[in-house]
Amino acid sequence: MSKKVAVYRREHFNAAHRLYNPQWDDATNDAVFGKCNNPNFHGHNYELEVKVSGIPDVQTGYVMDMKLLSDLIKEHVLEVFDHRNLNKDVSYFEKLNPTAENIAVVIYEILRKQLHKKFDLQVRLYETPRNFVEYPAS
Amino acid sequence: MSKKVAVYRREHFNAAHRLYNPQWDDATNDAVFGKCNNPNFHGHNYELEVKVSGIPDVQTGYVMDMKLLSDLIKEHVLEVFDHRNLNKDVSYFEKLNPTAENIAVVIYEILRKQLHKKFDLQVRLYETPRNFVEYPAS
Amino acid sequence: MSKKVAVYRREHFNAAHRLYNPQWDDATNDAVFGKCNNPNFHGHNYELEVKVSGIPDVQTGYVMDMKLLSDLIKEHVLEVFDHRNLNKDVSYFEKLNPTAENIAVVIYEILRKQLHKKFDLQVRLYETPRNFVEYPAS
Amino acid sequence: MSKKVAVYRREHFNAAHRLYNPQWDDATNDAVFGKCNNPNFHGHNYELEVKVSGIPDVQTGYVMDMKLLSDLIKEHVLEVFDHRNLNKDVSYFEKLNPTAENIAVVIYEILRKQLHKKFDLQVRLYETPRNFVEYPAS
Amino acid sequence: MSKKVAVYRREHFNAAHRLYNPQWDDATNDAVFGKCNNPNFHGHNYELEVKVSGIPDVQTGYVMDMKLLSDLIKEHVLEVFDHRNLNKDVSYFEKLNPTAENIAVVIYEILRKQLHKKFDLQVRLYETPRNFVEYPAS
Amino acid sequence: MSKKVAVYRREHFNAAHRLYNPQWDDATNDAVFGKCNNPNFHGHNYELEVKVSGIPDVQTGYVMDMKLLSDLIKEHVLEVFDHRNLNKDVSYFEKLNPTAENIAVVIYEILRKQLHKKFDLQVRLYETPRNFVEYPAS
């Protein structure tokens, strides 16, 4: 059995987006993405749940300081995504469709670079309370 | 004491919006609306709570059929607001800033016309789980 | 402005029920109550929210002891409703359709008798997270 | 590390049920199942969470279309379970006790047949906000 | 009908407290306050919901800027209450029992002084998800 | 694929605590633990989620009786932790810093001894809705 403990931190951001594939014509985009393809955009309150697993430090009893984890998420994710148009304002999605799946993978890649390799990382993203994704899938 | 019972129905919709006053210059809009003034829009999952008060019908035990109330909201509100850009796609906000306060008043006015005058009506709108509004204020 | 403080206590119970009017034929019951008229019953997790308003006691700082309020609800409501078939096991609904509206009024009447008249009482009942009722309507 | 992303869809249904083993006498059933053995049934609002894991499609950015997943659940699960008496109306439970564990396994088996084998599947079922089950256990 | 719109802002703080009346002996305090009278304190995550009602401003569409309301609560309430021992660290409770009722009245009095008299104010405080209070009682 | 089903039971308790390392001086404790190091303590509503995985019993359809699991948690965890000061009243933390990580490990060890070895066990502890931990990390 793993001796690792996982710590989770939840943050949120609001953003506009539109789902479409620029290589397809309008009819195909409408057929695949439906009302999510509104060219004027729609939006969501995204809830972001970041999971970091490791062995608690003997001196502090912390896997890592949650305040530090929260600050990392704020600096590297919320500053870039919050109150933005994902398609137009966020460079990661210049050529990538901002589905929940792709947003989660992007956030994982961003945070992976900020965390010591001794930690395991997983990202869960709620697009609505009824639709959410997780990467990597457990 | 009132013999009225209130029934509540919750629905939700997703939308993009931007807060600004077109009569003001950019600096004033930024000072007042901050990042909510992003010209490329941001968005929310709006939770809408509609309260209808009246005397339950003796035959049915219903104030009004919740299914009917849900259908009214879907037809007259969600069809117009869901997956839209409030500023660009929804005529009510052509000249009205789509703050949570104004959206709630607009939804109240829409639904008031659909309900028999014997019913009292109140609308609550959650823009985020931590920011919400109610009209008319109780 | 009222100097009253309201205290709220939430409890829950699970029950089966069926909506129908025995004076109507099957076709009418189906037309009015739809799948809620399943003769084999369906069921819900009911969340019950009881609000008691009064002036806090100077000695205790309590409007009333929440533990006592919880015990009153358990003894007089949950013992009668929880894990029951409302139509068949609960005498209040022998001749009364167990709609959320009627259940809330019945619970109000039960608890009103248990509370000193100096207290105001209001009952809110969640049949689902999206359908709920309140009596008396505020 | 897996390159799979998990997508989750939440749906809900209401149902009546009773827990008992027909091969046992009443005293044994009461001892084991307590008030869940009420012969007149009780009921729940079941929250169903379906997890599908796979590699996102490069063209769409979707693991699978959430709308399609929602439609599959509605057609194959909610149509059969919602507003029903699990013991009397749902053939899967003719000889199977409708515990949360068994309901989750049944729903897993139903949905497994509807999904391409390239996808992993897991089902979580909330019987109440405080009691829930998951199959297969992660 | 009021033309007022209510805006709500939710904040939270964590605190330790103990319920007891220093004019009573230990036996009486134990009888009235039970385990809430632990002399070593216990604690809660308090959720604070502040409601401000008024006429939306024609220029902004705001009753008041939620950001400003949030800042007022942070400065005047959270700075004083968060991560504190209410009995020992917060002067308001030197001679006042920190029941949820009394905490809500204190927070109301604090915020009332910070808000223009044209606004109505109400405070709701969740001590747990199942126990909460409201002042003034609506 | 595992044939195991996981059952989850949620319970809650309230407690006061303080984070610090007695081997460090005050300045170091303040630097590491910030306001969590308040010597007068602060507190939380802890939500505890216990996951037990196993093969459902053929006779009952239960992995294990949720009522029994709830009783075990109440007797061995809540009786010891609820409405207590973790640092001063709970012997497990005499020499162990009561971080969420350490509390979760302690609760795991307590419950592991109460459960048959055929069951897998995992503990999740919510210190706030935005900060939570899991042991062992999945």
PDB file of N, CA, C and O in Angstrom, chain D residues 70-134:
ATOM      1  N   SER D  70     -24.947  11.510 -22.161  1.00  0.00           N
ATOM      2  CA  SER D  70     -26.181  11.816 -21.430  1.00  0.00           C
ATOM      3  C   SER D  70     -27.388  11.122 -22.077  1.00  0.00           C
ATOM      4  O   SER D  70     -28.248  10.567 -21.386  1.00  0.00           O
ATOM      5  N   ASP D  71     -27.431  11.132 -23.399  1.00  0.00           N
ATOM      6  CA  ASP D  71     -28.554  10.479 -24.096  1.00  0.00           C
ATOM      7  C   ASP D  71     -28.565   8.969 -23.871  1.00  0.00           C
ATOM      8  O   ASP D  71     -29.624   8.367 -23.686  1.00  0.00           O
ATOM      9  N   LEU D  72     -27.378   8.369 -23.877  1.00  0.00           N
ATOM     10  CA  LEU D  72     -27.293   6.921 -23.617  1.00  0.00           C
ATOM     11  C   LEU D  72     -27.820   6.584 -22.224  1.00  0.00           C
ATOM     12  O   LEU D  72     -28.549   5.612 -22.037  1.00  0.00           O
ATOM     13  N   ILE D  73     -27.414   7.395 -21.245  1.00  0.00           N
ATOM     14  CA  ILE D  73     -27.863   7.150 -19.866  1.00  0.00           C
ATOM     15  C   ILE D  73     -29.379   7.328 -19.790  1.00  0.00           C
ATOM     16  O   ILE D  73     -30.085   6.535 -19.169  1.00  0.00           O
ATOM     17  N   LYS D  74     -29.872   8.375 -20.429  1.00  0.00           N
ATOM     18  CA  LYS D  74     -31.324   8.622 -20.375  1.00  0.00           C
ATOM     19  C   LYS D  74     -32.091   7.458 -20.995  1.00  0.00           C
ATOM     20  O   LYS D  74     -33.063   6.968 -20.425  1.00  0.00           O
ATOM     21  N   GLU D  75     -31.635   7.014 -22.173  1.00  0.00           N
ATOM     22  CA  GLU D  75     -32.386   5.971 -22.882  1.00  0.00           C
ATOM     23  C   GLU D  75     -32.316   4.616 -22.174  1.00  0.00           C
ATOM     24  O   GLU D  75     -33.325   3.933 -22.036  1.00  0.00           O
ATOM     25  N   HIS D  76     -31.122   4.262 -21.700  1.00  0.00           N
ATOM     26  CA  HIS D  76     -30.934   2.900 -21.212  1.00  0.00           C
ATOM     27  C   HIS D  76     -31.057   2.761 -19.698  1.00  0.00           C
ATOM     28  O   HIS D  76     -31.247   1.662 -19.198  1.00  0.00           O
ATOM     29  N   VAL D  77     -30.940   3.857 -18.971  1.00  0.00           N
ATOM     30  CA  VAL D  77     -31.033   3.766 -17.506  1.00  0.00           C
ATOM     31  C   VAL D  77     -32.240   4.545 -16.992  1.00  0.00           C
ATOM     32  O   VAL D  77     -33.153   3.977 -16.382  1.00  0.00           O
ATOM     33  N   LEU D  78     -32.296   5.850 -17.257  1.00  0.00           N
ATOM     34  CA  LEU D  78     -33.362   6.660 -16.643  1.00  0.00           C
ATOM     35  C   LEU D  78     -34.748   6.223 -17.118  1.00  0.00           C
ATOM     36  O   LEU D  78     -35.692   6.183 -16.322  1.00  0.00           O
ATOM     37  N   GLU D  79     -34.868   5.880 -18.405  1.00  0.00           N
ATOM     38  CA  GLU D  79     -36.172   5.426 -18.910  1.00  0.00           C
ATOM     39  C   GLU D  79     -36.671   4.191 -18.157  1.00  0.00           C
ATOM     40  O   GLU D  79     -37.867   3.953 -18.045  1.00  0.00           O
ATOM     41  N   VAL D  80     -35.728   3.395 -17.672  1.00  0.00           N
ATOM     42  CA  VAL D  80     -36.078   2.133 -17.003  1.00  0.00           C
ATOM     43  C   VAL D  80     -36.234   2.317 -15.490  1.00  0.00           C
ATOM     44  O   VAL D  80     -37.044   1.638 -14.857  1.00  0.00           O
ATOM     45  N   PHE D  81     -35.482   3.251 -14.894  1.00  0.00           N
ATOM     46  CA  PHE D  81     -35.430   3.353 -13.436  1.00  0.00           C
ATOM     47  C   PHE D  81     -36.234   4.527 -12.871  1.00  0.00           C
ATOM     48  O   PHE D  81     -36.673   4.470 -11.722  1.00  0.00           O
ATOM     49  N   ASP D  82     -36.372   5.615 -13.618  1.00  0.00           N
ATOM     50  CA  ASP D  82     -36.885   6.859 -13.028  1.00  0.00           C
ATOM     51  C   ASP D  82     -38.382   6.775 -12.714  1.00  0.00           C
ATOM     52  O   ASP D  82     -39.186   6.358 -13.550  1.00  0.00           O
ATOM     53  N   HIS D  83     -38.740   7.222 -11.503  1.00  0.00           N
ATOM     54  CA  HIS D  83     -40.132   7.210 -11.039  1.00  0.00           C
ATOM     55  C   HIS D  83     -40.716   5.804 -11.064  1.00  0.00           C
ATOM     56  O   HIS D  83     -41.904   5.619 -11.301  1.00  0.00           O
ATOM     57  N   ARG D  84     -39.859   4.815 -10.777  1.00  0.00           N
ATOM     58  CA  ARG D  84     -40.298   3.430 -10.729  1.00  0.00           C
ATOM     59  C   ARG D  84     -40.114   2.846  -9.328  1.00  0.00           C
ATOM     60  O   ARG D  84     -39.401   3.396  -8.496  1.00  0.00           O
ATOM     61  N   ASN D  85     -40.781   1.704  -9.150  1.00  0.00           N
ATOM     62  CA  ASN D  85     -40.541   0.866  -7.989  1.00  0.00           C
ATOM     63  C   ASN D  85     -39.532  -0.187  -8.431  1.00  0.00           C
ATOM     64  O   ASN D  85     -39.844  -1.038  -9.275  1.00  0.00           O
ATOM     65  N   LEU D  86     -38.317  -0.100  -7.899  1.00  0.00           N
ATOM     66  CA  LEU D  86     -37.253  -0.971  -8.406  1.00  0.00           C
ATOM     67  C   LEU D  86     -37.622  -2.449  -8.250  1.00  0.00           C
ATOM     68  O   LEU D  86     -37.362  -3.261  -9.139  1.00  0.00           O
ATOM     69  N   ASN D  87     -38.253  -2.807  -7.135  1.00  0.00           N
ATOM     70  CA  ASN D  87     -38.601  -4.217  -6.897  1.00  0.00           C
ATOM     71  C   ASN D  87     -39.695  -4.714  -7.836  1.00  0.00           C
ATOM     72  O   ASN D  87     -39.660  -5.852  -8.294  1.00  0.00           O
ATOM     73  N   LYS D  88     -40.666  -3.857  -8.124  1.00  0.00           N
ATOM     74  CA  LYS D  88     -41.843  -4.332  -8.853  1.00  0.00           C
ATOM     75  C   LYS D  88     -41.849  -3.961 -10.334  1.00  0.00           C
ATOM     76  O   LYS D  88     -42.477  -4.643 -11.143  1.00  0.00           O
ATOM     77  N   ASP D  89     -41.173  -2.872 -10.697  1.00  0.00           N
ATOM     78  CA  ASP D  89     -41.271  -2.379 -12.070  1.00  0.00           C
ATOM     79  C   ASP D  89     -40.021  -2.658 -12.916  1.00  0.00           C
ATOM     80  O   ASP D  89     -40.067  -2.481 -14.128  1.00  0.00           O
ATOM     81  N   VAL D  90     -38.918  -3.022 -12.291  1.00  0.00           N
ATOM     82  CA  VAL D  90     -37.651  -3.099 -13.022  1.00  0.00           C
ATOM     83  C   VAL D  90     -37.169  -4.553 -13.021  1.00  0.00           C
ATOM     84  O   VAL D  90     -36.815  -5.106 -11.967  1.00  0.00           O
ATOM     85  N   SER D  91     -37.158  -5.162 -14.218  1.00  0.00           N
ATOM     86  CA  SER D  91     -36.949  -6.613 -14.318  1.00  0.00           C
ATOM     87  C   SER D  91     -35.603  -7.061 -13.759  1.00  0.00           C
ATOM     88  O   SER D  91     -35.484  -8.181 -13.259  1.00  0.00           O
ATOM     89  N   TYR D  92     -34.586  -6.190 -13.814  1.00  0.00           N
ATOM     90  CA  TYR D  92     -33.278  -6.583 -13.290  1.00  0.00           C
ATOM     91  C   TYR D  92     -33.337  -7.008 -11.821  1.00  0.00           C
ATOM     92  O   TYR D  92     -32.464  -7.732 -11.354  1.00  0.00           O
ATOM     93  N   PHE D  93     -34.328  -6.502 -11.100  1.00  0.00           N
ATOM     94  CA  PHE D  93     -34.380  -6.765  -9.657  1.00  0.00           C
ATOM     95  C   PHE D  93     -35.463  -7.771  -9.282  1.00  0.00           C
ATOM     96  O   PHE D  93     -35.864  -7.850  -8.128  1.00  0.00           O
ATOM     97  N   GLU D  94     -35.888  -8.540 -10.269  1.00  0.00           N
ATOM     98  CA  GLU D  94     -36.875  -9.576  -9.946  1.00  0.00           C
ATOM     99  C   GLU D  94     -36.322 -10.542  -8.911  1.00  0.00           C
ATOM    100  O   GLU D  94     -37.031 -10.958  -8.002  1.00  0.00           O
ATOM    101  N   LYS D  95     -35.057 -10.894  -9.085  1.00  0.00           N
ATOM    102  CA  LYS D  95     -34.447 -11.850  -8.146  1.00  0.00           C
ATOM    103  C   LYS D  95     -33.189 -11.283  -7.509  1.00  0.00           C
ATOM    104  O   LYS D  95     -32.351 -12.029  -6.998  1.00  0.00           O
ATOM    105  N   LEU D  96     -33.042  -9.972  -7.563  1.00  0.00           N
ATOM    106  CA  LEU D  96     -31.822  -9.338  -7.052  1.00  0.00           C
ATOM    107  C   LEU D  96     -32.241  -8.214  -6.110  1.00  0.00           C
ATOM    108  O   LEU D  96     -33.056  -7.366  -6.471  1.00  0.00           O
ATOM    109  N   ASN D  97     -31.662  -8.200  -4.926  1.00  0.00           N
ATOM    110  CA  ASN D  97     -31.994  -7.200  -3.920  1.00  0.00           C
ATOM    111  C   ASN D  97     -31.489  -5.828  -4.393  1.00  0.00           C
ATOM    112  O   ASN D  97     -30.298  -5.694  -4.687  1.00  0.00           O
ATOM    113  N   PRO D  98     -32.358  -4.807  -4.481  1.00  0.00           N
ATOM    114  CA  PRO D  98     -31.916  -3.517  -5.034  1.00  0.00           C
ATOM    115  C   PRO D  98     -31.136  -2.663  -4.028  1.00  0.00           C
ATOM    116  O   PRO D  98     -31.510  -1.518  -3.745  1.00  0.00           O
ATOM    117  N   THR D  99     -30.053  -3.223  -3.489  1.00  0.00           N
ATOM    118  CA  THR D  99     -29.128  -2.400  -2.699  1.00  0.00           C
ATOM    119  C   THR D  99     -28.405  -1.450  -3.650  1.00  0.00           C
ATOM    120  O   THR D  99     -28.340  -1.685  -4.866  1.00  0.00           O
ATOM    121  N   ALA D 100     -27.827  -0.411  -3.092  1.00  0.00           N
ATOM    122  CA  ALA D 100     -27.050   0.518  -3.915  1.00  0.00           C
ATOM    123  C   ALA D 100     -25.953  -0.238  -4.669  1.00  0.00           C
ATOM    124  O   ALA D 100     -25.696   0.034  -5.848  1.00  0.00           O
ATOM    125  N   GLU D 101     -25.306  -1.194  -4.015  1.00  0.00           N
ATOM    126  CA  GLU D 101     -24.248  -1.972  -4.656  1.00  0.00           C
ATOM    127  C   GLU D 101     -24.793  -2.682  -5.905  1.00  0.00           C
ATOM    128  O   GLU D 101     -24.193  -2.610  -6.983  1.00  0.00           O
ATOM    129  N   ASN D 102     -25.921  -3.371  -5.742  1.00  0.00           N
ATOM    130  CA  ASN D 102     -26.459  -4.121  -6.875  1.00  0.00           C
ATOM    131  C   ASN D 102     -26.979  -3.204  -7.975  1.00  0.00           C
ATOM    132  O   ASN D 102     -26.841  -3.509  -9.159  1.00  0.00           O
ATOM    133  N   ILE D 103     -27.576  -2.092  -7.598  1.00  0.00           N
ATOM    134  CA  ILE D 103     -28.047  -1.144  -8.624  1.00  0.00           C
ATOM    135  C   ILE D 103     -26.856  -0.634  -9.442  1.00  0.00           C
ATOM    136  O   ILE D 103     -26.918  -0.544 -10.669  1.00  0.00           O
ATOM    137  N   ALA D 104     -25.759  -0.327  -8.763  1.00  0.00           N
ATOM    138  CA  ALA D 104     -24.584   0.187  -9.486  1.00  0.00           C
ATOM    139  C   ALA D 104     -24.032  -0.857 -10.452  1.00  0.00           C
ATOM    140  O   ALA D 104     -23.663  -0.531 -11.586  1.00  0.00           O
ATOM    141  N   VAL D 105     -23.971  -2.098 -10.018  1.00  0.00           N
ATOM    142  CA  VAL D 105     -23.464  -3.153 -10.899  1.00  0.00           C
ATOM    143  C   VAL D 105     -24.391  -3.316 -12.108  1.00  0.00           C
ATOM    144  O   VAL D 105     -23.920  -3.451 -13.252  1.00  0.00           O
ATOM    145  N   VAL D 106     -25.689  -3.293 -11.869  1.00  0.00           N
ATOM    146  CA  VAL D 106     -26.648  -3.423 -12.976  1.00  0.00           C
ATOM    147  C   VAL D 106     -26.481  -2.272 -13.974  1.00  0.00           C
ATOM    148  O   VAL D 106     -26.451  -2.488 -15.195  1.00  0.00           O
ATOM    149  N   ILE D 107     -26.359  -1.054 -13.466  1.00  0.00           N
ATOM    150  CA  ILE D 107     -26.199   0.090 -14.375  1.00  0.00           C
ATOM    151  C   ILE D 107     -24.884  -0.024 -15.145  1.00  0.00           C
ATOM    152  O   ILE D 107     -24.830   0.259 -16.345  1.00  0.00           O
ATOM    153  N   TYR D 108     -23.842  -0.477 -14.469  1.00  0.00           N
ATOM    154  CA  TYR D 108     -22.563  -0.691 -15.163  1.00  0.00           C
ATOM    155  C   TYR D 108     -22.755  -1.673 -16.322  1.00  0.00           C
ATOM    156  O   TYR D 108     -22.307  -1.421 -17.452  1.00  0.00           O
ATOM    157  N   GLU D 109     -23.414  -2.793 -16.069  1.00  0.00           N
ATOM    158  CA  GLU D 109     -23.590  -3.817 -17.105  1.00  0.00           C
ATOM    159  C   GLU D 109     -24.413  -3.273 -18.276  1.00  0.00           C
ATOM    160  O   GLU D 109     -24.124  -3.547 -19.442  1.00  0.00           O
ATOM    161  N   ILE D 110     -25.438  -2.479 -17.946  1.00  0.00           N
ATOM    162  CA  ILE D 110     -26.268  -1.878 -19.012  1.00  0.00           C
ATOM    163  C   ILE D 110     -25.417  -0.966 -19.895  1.00  0.00           C
ATOM    164  O   ILE D 110     -25.463  -1.045 -21.124  1.00  0.00           O
ATOM    165  N   LEU D 111     -24.642  -0.088 -19.261  1.00  0.00           N
ATOM    166  CA  LEU D 111     -23.900   0.910 -20.038  1.00  0.00           C
ATOM    167  C   LEU D 111     -22.683   0.306 -20.741  1.00  0.00           C
ATOM    168  O   LEU D 111     -22.304   0.763 -21.820  1.00  0.00           O
ATOM    169  N   ARG D 112     -22.108  -0.717 -20.134  1.00  0.00           N
ATOM    170  CA  ARG D 112     -20.927  -1.364 -20.741  1.00  0.00           C
ATOM    171  C   ARG D 112     -21.253  -1.830 -22.166  1.00  0.00           C
ATOM    172  O   ARG D 112     -20.422  -1.716 -23.074  1.00  0.00           O
ATOM    173  N   LYS D 113     -22.486  -2.330 -22.339  1.00  0.00           N
ATOM    174  CA  LYS D 113     -22.898  -2.827 -23.664  1.00  0.00           C
ATOM    175  C   LYS D 113     -23.081  -1.690 -24.667  1.00  0.00           C
ATOM    176  O   LYS D 113     -23.096  -1.928 -25.872  1.00  0.00           O
ATOM    177  N   GLN D 114     -23.281  -0.485 -24.183  1.00  0.00           N
ATOM    178  CA  GLN D 114     -23.554   0.639 -25.070  1.00  0.00           C
ATOM    179  C   GLN D 114     -22.283   1.389 -25.487  1.00  0.00           C
ATOM    180  O   GLN D 114     -22.349   2.276 -26.333  1.00  0.00           O
ATOM    181  N   LEU D 115     -21.164   1.059 -24.852  1.00  0.00           N
ATOM    182  CA  LEU D 115     -19.942   1.838 -25.093  1.00  0.00           C
ATOM    183  C   LEU D 115     -18.901   1.000 -25.817  1.00  0.00           C
ATOM    184  O   LEU D 115     -18.733  -0.194 -25.534  1.00  0.00           O
ATOM    185  N   HIS D 116     -18.176   1.630 -26.702  1.00  0.00           N
ATOM    186  CA  HIS D 116     -17.072   0.980 -27.400  1.00  0.00           C
ATOM    187  C   HIS D 116     -16.078   0.444 -26.380  1.00  0.00           C
ATOM    188  O   HIS D 116     -15.821   1.067 -25.351  1.00  0.00           O
ATOM    189  N   LYS D 117     -15.495  -0.725 -26.712  1.00  0.00           N
ATOM    190  CA  LYS D 117     -14.602  -1.373 -25.740  1.00  0.00           C
ATOM    191  C   LYS D 117     -13.322  -0.574 -25.492  1.00  0.00           C
ATOM    192  O   LYS D 117     -12.588  -0.858 -24.538  1.00  0.00           O
ATOM    193  N   LYS D 118     -13.046   0.409 -26.345  1.00  0.00           N
ATOM    194  CA  LYS D 118     -11.843   1.215 -26.104  1.00  0.00           C
ATOM    195  C   LYS D 118     -11.990   2.112 -24.876  1.00  0.00           C
ATOM    196  O   LYS D 118     -11.001   2.652 -24.367  1.00  0.00           O
ATOM    197  N   PHE D 119     -13.221   2.279 -24.411  1.00  0.00           N
ATOM    198  CA  PHE D 119     -13.453   3.131 -23.242  1.00  0.00           C
ATOM    199  C   PHE D 119     -13.450   2.320 -21.952  1.00  0.00           C
ATOM    200  O   PHE D 119     -13.974   1.208 -21.908  1.00  0.00           O
ATOM    201  N   ASP D 120     -12.867   2.898 -20.892  1.00  0.00           N
ATOM    202  CA  ASP D 120     -13.058   2.362 -19.543  1.00  0.00           C
ATOM    203  C   ASP D 120     -14.325   2.969 -18.962  1.00  0.00           C
ATOM    204  O   ASP D 120     -14.669   4.118 -19.267  1.00  0.00           O
ATOM    205  N   LEU D 121     -14.986   2.226 -18.093  1.00  0.00           N
ATOM    206  CA  LEU D 121     -16.260   2.684 -17.533  1.00  0.00           C
ATOM    207  C   LEU D 121     -16.251   2.470 -16.024  1.00  0.00           C
ATOM    208  O   LEU D 121     -15.743   1.453 -15.536  1.00  0.00           O
ATOM    209  N   GLN D 122     -16.798   3.424 -15.315  1.00  0.00           N
ATOM    210  CA  GLN D 122     -17.022   3.272 -13.874  1.00  0.00           C
ATOM    211  C   GLN D 122     -18.311   4.002 -13.520  1.00  0.00           C
ATOM    212  O   GLN D 122     -18.625   5.043 -14.111  1.00  0.00           O
ATOM    213  N   VAL D 123     -19.034   3.449 -12.552  1.00  0.00           N
ATOM    214  CA  VAL D 123     -20.330   4.007 -12.158  1.00  0.00           C
ATOM    215  C   VAL D 123     -20.289   4.332 -10.675  1.00  0.00           C
ATOM    216  O   VAL D 123     -19.836   3.512  -9.871  1.00  0.00           O
ATOM    217  N   ARG D 124     -20.730   5.523 -10.331  1.00  0.00           N
ATOM    218  CA  ARG D 124     -20.906   5.886  -8.924  1.00  0.00           C
ATOM    219  C   ARG D 124     -22.380   6.228  -8.708  1.00  0.00           C
ATOM    220  O   ARG D 124     -22.987   6.929  -9.526  1.00  0.00           O
ATOM    221  N   LEU D 125     -22.941   5.732  -7.618  1.00  0.00           N
ATOM    222  CA  LEU D 125     -24.362   5.951  -7.341  1.00  0.00           C
ATOM    223  C   LEU D 125     -24.533   6.474  -5.921  1.00  0.00           C
ATOM    224  O   LEU D 125     -24.158   5.795  -4.959  1.00  0.00           O
ATOM    225  N   TYR D 126     -25.114   7.678  -5.816  1.00  0.00           N
ATOM    226  CA  TYR D 126     -25.415   8.263  -4.503  1.00  0.00           C
ATOM    227  C   TYR D 126     -26.850   7.900  -4.126  1.00  0.00           C
ATOM    228  O   TYR D 126     -27.789   8.322  -4.811  1.00  0.00           O
ATOM    229  N   GLU D 127     -27.016   7.141  -3.055  1.00  0.00           N
ATOM    230  CA  GLU D 127     -28.366   6.815  -2.572  1.00  0.00           C
ATOM    231  C   GLU D 127     -28.870   7.970  -1.694  1.00  0.00           C
ATOM    232  O   GLU D 127     -30.037   8.327  -1.711  1.00  0.00           O
ATOM    233  N   THR D 128     -27.957   8.526  -0.923  1.00  0.00           N
ATOM    234  CA  THR D 128     -28.177   9.777  -0.198  1.00  0.00           C
ATOM    235  C   THR D 128     -26.862  10.531  -0.291  1.00  0.00           C
ATOM    236  O   THR D 128     -25.849   9.965  -0.707  1.00  0.00           O
ATOM    237  N   PRO D 129     -26.836  11.811   0.103  1.00  0.00           N
ATOM    238  CA  PRO D 129     -25.545  12.508   0.058  1.00  0.00           C
ATOM    239  C   PRO D 129     -24.493  11.865   0.965  1.00  0.00           C
ATOM    240  O   PRO D 129     -23.303  12.120   0.796  1.00  0.00           O
ATOM    241  N   ARG D 130     -24.891  11.034   1.912  1.00  0.00           N
ATOM    242  CA  ARG D 130     -23.932  10.439   2.862  1.00  0.00           C
ATOM    243  C   ARG D 130     -23.674   8.951   2.616  1.00  0.00           C
ATOM    244  O   ARG D 130     -22.790   8.373   3.244  1.00  0.00           O
ATOM    245  N   ASN D 131     -24.436   8.315   1.739  1.00  0.00           N
ATOM    246  CA  ASN D 131     -24.233   6.900   1.401  1.00  0.00           C
ATOM    247  C   ASN D 131     -24.103   6.758  -0.103  1.00  0.00           C
ATOM    248  O   ASN D 131     -25.060   7.055  -0.825  1.00  0.00           O
ATOM    249  N   PHE D 132     -22.945   6.292  -0.567  1.00  0.00           N
ATOM    250  CA  PHE D 132     -22.829   6.080  -2.003  1.00  0.00           C
ATOM    251  C   PHE D 132     -21.876   4.943  -2.309  1.00  0.00           C
ATOM    252  O   PHE D 132     -21.148   4.469  -1.434  1.00  0.00           O
ATOM    253  N   VAL D 133     -21.922   4.464  -3.546  1.00  0.00           N
ATOM    254  CA  VAL D 133     -21.155   3.281  -3.936  1.00  0.00           C
ATOM    255  C   VAL D 133     -20.520   3.518  -5.301  1.00  0.00           C
ATOM    256  O   VAL D 133     -20.926   4.420  -6.041  1.00  0.00           O
ATOM    257  N   GLU D 134     -19.556   2.685  -5.631  1.00  0.00           N
ATOM    258  CA  GLU D 134     -18.789   2.844  -6.867  1.00  0.00           C
ATOM    259  C   GLU D 134     -18.443   1.460  -7.405  1.00  0.00           C
ATOM    260  O   GLU D 134     -18.027   0.584  -6.629  1.00  0.00           O
TER     261      GLU D 134
END
